[in-house]
Amino acid sequence: MENSSKSVKRLIEENNFTFKKMYGQNFIINHGIIQQIIKKSKVDHNTLVIEIGPGAGALTIPLSEVCGQVLCYEIDNSLRPVLDQVLKDKDNVEVVYQDFLHSDLKNDLKRYHYSKIYVVANLPYYITTPIIMKLIEEEINVNKIVVMVQKEVGNRFKAEPGSKDYNSLSVFLNYYFDIKKIIDVSRNSFIPKPNVDSIVIELTKKVQQIPLKNKELFFKLIRDSFCQKRKTIKNNLKQYNLEIIQEILSKYSMDLTIRAEHIPIEVFIDIANSLDEY
Ligand code: SAM
């Protein structure tokens, strides 16, 4: 097999492709990392993989060899000649040239038969959070997400209450997934070389989640609680029934002067479920 660094470089030169910073285009050229991602994600022939941003196909090609089908979303139309060329023999890969954030994912998935959905991708870092939130909020029932993200952002995924990294995304992710860091990736593994190091994170859907009575209310409560990080819950949640919130917080020896960054997920769930009763 041609060395992936050479093949990506050759392909982009042959097709006069120019990298676009605004699309977070840092293509992976480290074959060892690609192989590790494929191995650790444990996709099989019953898996439909969604890949956001196939780029020059460095991850798409080996993925297509081990999984059932790959559905890719690529915003940059100028990658079409490259992808047409490298994927010409891959009849289990579809590339939709569209902004993933504006895609009708649920509808697109109707074309597929699968028993599991995995997301495997080297994400465009400028929209990591919106991509993850779309995957959660659209309730497409993703079984596993294996994504390369900026190292600092990946650390936030698993942050504990009380740490500076704990934010609304940590709460959402920890509600739905078991989170594991799987590979540290140096900035030298990409062209062009980014200014940050990366990390590959594995999010596996939790077998059991604490029941939520009203998901929309939970999502809104979390967003509002972290809306202004330095403010207390009393100030961020003025529009809610503060008496109920105080009642729940007191069960955990907390009060309304606490900040969201110190509140564990079980307490948020208890508050959301109690507010829903009124
Ligand atoms: N998967 C390739 C690799 O690892 O070499 C490329 C990864 S690169 C970090 C991110 C890719 O996401 C680029 O191909 C970029 O054009 C694409 N992208 C950026 N924003 C996007 C969006 N909103 N929707 C779909 N693709 C997007």
PDB file of C-alpha atoms and ligand atoms in Angstrom, residues 23-28 51-56 58-59 73-76 79 98-101 122-124 126-127, ligand 1:
ATOM      1  CA  TYR A  23     -12.964  24.566   6.921  1.00  0.00           C
ATOM      2  CA  GLY A  24     -10.477  23.247   9.476  1.00  0.00           C
ATOM      3  CA  GLN A  25      -8.623  21.304   6.777  1.00  0.00           C
ATOM      4  CA  ASN A  26      -5.730  19.460   8.397  1.00  0.00           C
ATOM      5  CA  PHE A  27      -5.471  16.118   6.660  1.00  0.00           C
ATOM      6  CA  ILE A  28      -4.036  13.124   8.435  1.00  0.00           C
ATOM      7  CA  GLU A  51     -17.817  10.317   8.598  1.00  0.00           C
ATOM      8  CA  ILE A  52     -17.934  14.085   8.843  1.00  0.00           C
ATOM      9  CA  GLY A  53     -15.300  15.601   6.545  1.00  0.00           C
ATOM     10  CA  PRO A  54     -13.636  12.833   4.504  1.00  0.00           C
ATOM     11  CA  GLY A  55     -11.051  15.287   3.118  1.00  0.00           C
ATOM     12  CA  ALA A  56      -8.885  13.305   0.697  1.00  0.00           C
ATOM     13  CA  ALA A  58      -7.383   8.963   4.204  1.00  0.00           C
ATOM     14  CA  LEU A  59      -9.769   7.512   6.795  1.00  0.00           C
ATOM     15  CA  TYR A  73     -20.590  14.651   4.582  1.00  0.00           C
ATOM     16  CA  GLU A  74     -18.075  17.002   2.969  1.00  0.00           C
ATOM     17  CA  ILE A  75     -18.651  20.756   2.801  1.00  0.00           C
ATOM     18  CA  ASP A  76     -15.880  21.455   0.288  1.00  0.00           C
ATOM     19  CA  LEU A  79     -12.564  17.839  -2.928  1.00  0.00           C
ATOM     20  CA  GLN A  98     -23.114  19.499   2.121  1.00  0.00           C
ATOM     21  CA  ASP A  99     -22.528  21.275   5.404  1.00  0.00           C
ATOM     22  CA  PHE A 100     -23.103  18.500   7.939  1.00  0.00           C
ATOM     23  CA  LEU A 101     -24.700  20.987  10.341  1.00  0.00           C
ATOM     24  CA  ASN A 122     -11.186  13.497  12.157  1.00  0.00           C
ATOM     25  CA  LEU A 123     -13.467  16.410  12.923  1.00  0.00           C
ATOM     26  CA  PRO A 124     -13.176  19.963  11.594  1.00  0.00           C
ATOM     27  CA  TYR A 126     -13.932  24.820  14.513  1.00  0.00           C
ATOM     28  CA  ILE A 127     -17.309  23.090  14.831  1.00  0.00           C
TER      29      ILE A 127
HETATM   30  N1  SAM B   1     -10.870  13.099   7.225  1.00  0.00           N
HETATM   31  C1  SAM B   1      -9.807  13.843   6.597  1.00  0.00           C
HETATM   32  C2  SAM B   1      -8.485  13.418   7.192  1.00  0.00           C
HETATM   33  O1  SAM B   1      -8.497  12.956   8.340  1.00  0.00           O
HETATM   34  O2  SAM B   1      -7.474  13.577   6.542  1.00  0.00           O
HETATM   35  C3  SAM B   1     -10.007  15.355   6.719  1.00  0.00           C
HETATM   36  C4  SAM B   1     -10.192  15.887   8.115  1.00  0.00           C
HETATM   37  S1  SAM B   1     -10.148  17.652   8.211  1.00  0.00           S
HETATM   38  C5  SAM B   1      -9.653  17.867   9.896  1.00  0.00           C
HETATM   39  C6  SAM B   1     -11.853  18.145   8.327  1.00  0.00           C
HETATM   40  C7  SAM B   1     -12.694  17.916   7.085  1.00  0.00           C
HETATM   41  O3  SAM B   1     -14.018  18.375   7.366  1.00  0.00           O
HETATM   42  C8  SAM B   1     -12.260  18.674   5.844  1.00  0.00           C
HETATM   43  O4  SAM B   1     -12.319  17.826   4.728  1.00  0.00           O
HETATM   44  C9  SAM B   1     -13.290  19.810   5.709  1.00  0.00           C
HETATM   45  O5  SAM B   1     -13.469  20.266   4.375  1.00  0.00           O
HETATM   46  C10 SAM B   1     -14.526  19.137   6.256  1.00  0.00           C
HETATM   47  N2  SAM B   1     -15.545  20.059   6.808  1.00  0.00           N
HETATM   48  C11 SAM B   1     -15.361  21.248   7.412  1.00  0.00           C
HETATM   49  N3  SAM B   1     -16.530  21.789   7.798  1.00  0.00           N
HETATM   50  C12 SAM B   1     -17.495  20.892   7.437  1.00  0.00           C
HETATM   51  C13 SAM B   1     -18.917  20.873   7.560  1.00  0.00           C
HETATM   52  N4  SAM B   1     -19.573  21.887   8.154  1.00  0.00           N
HETATM   53  N5  SAM B   1     -19.589  19.807   7.051  1.00  0.00           N
HETATM   54  C14 SAM B   1     -18.931  18.792   6.439  1.00  0.00           C
HETATM   55  N6  SAM B   1     -17.577  18.758   6.294  1.00  0.00           N
HETATM   56  C15 SAM B   1     -16.877  19.795   6.788  1.00  0.00           C
END
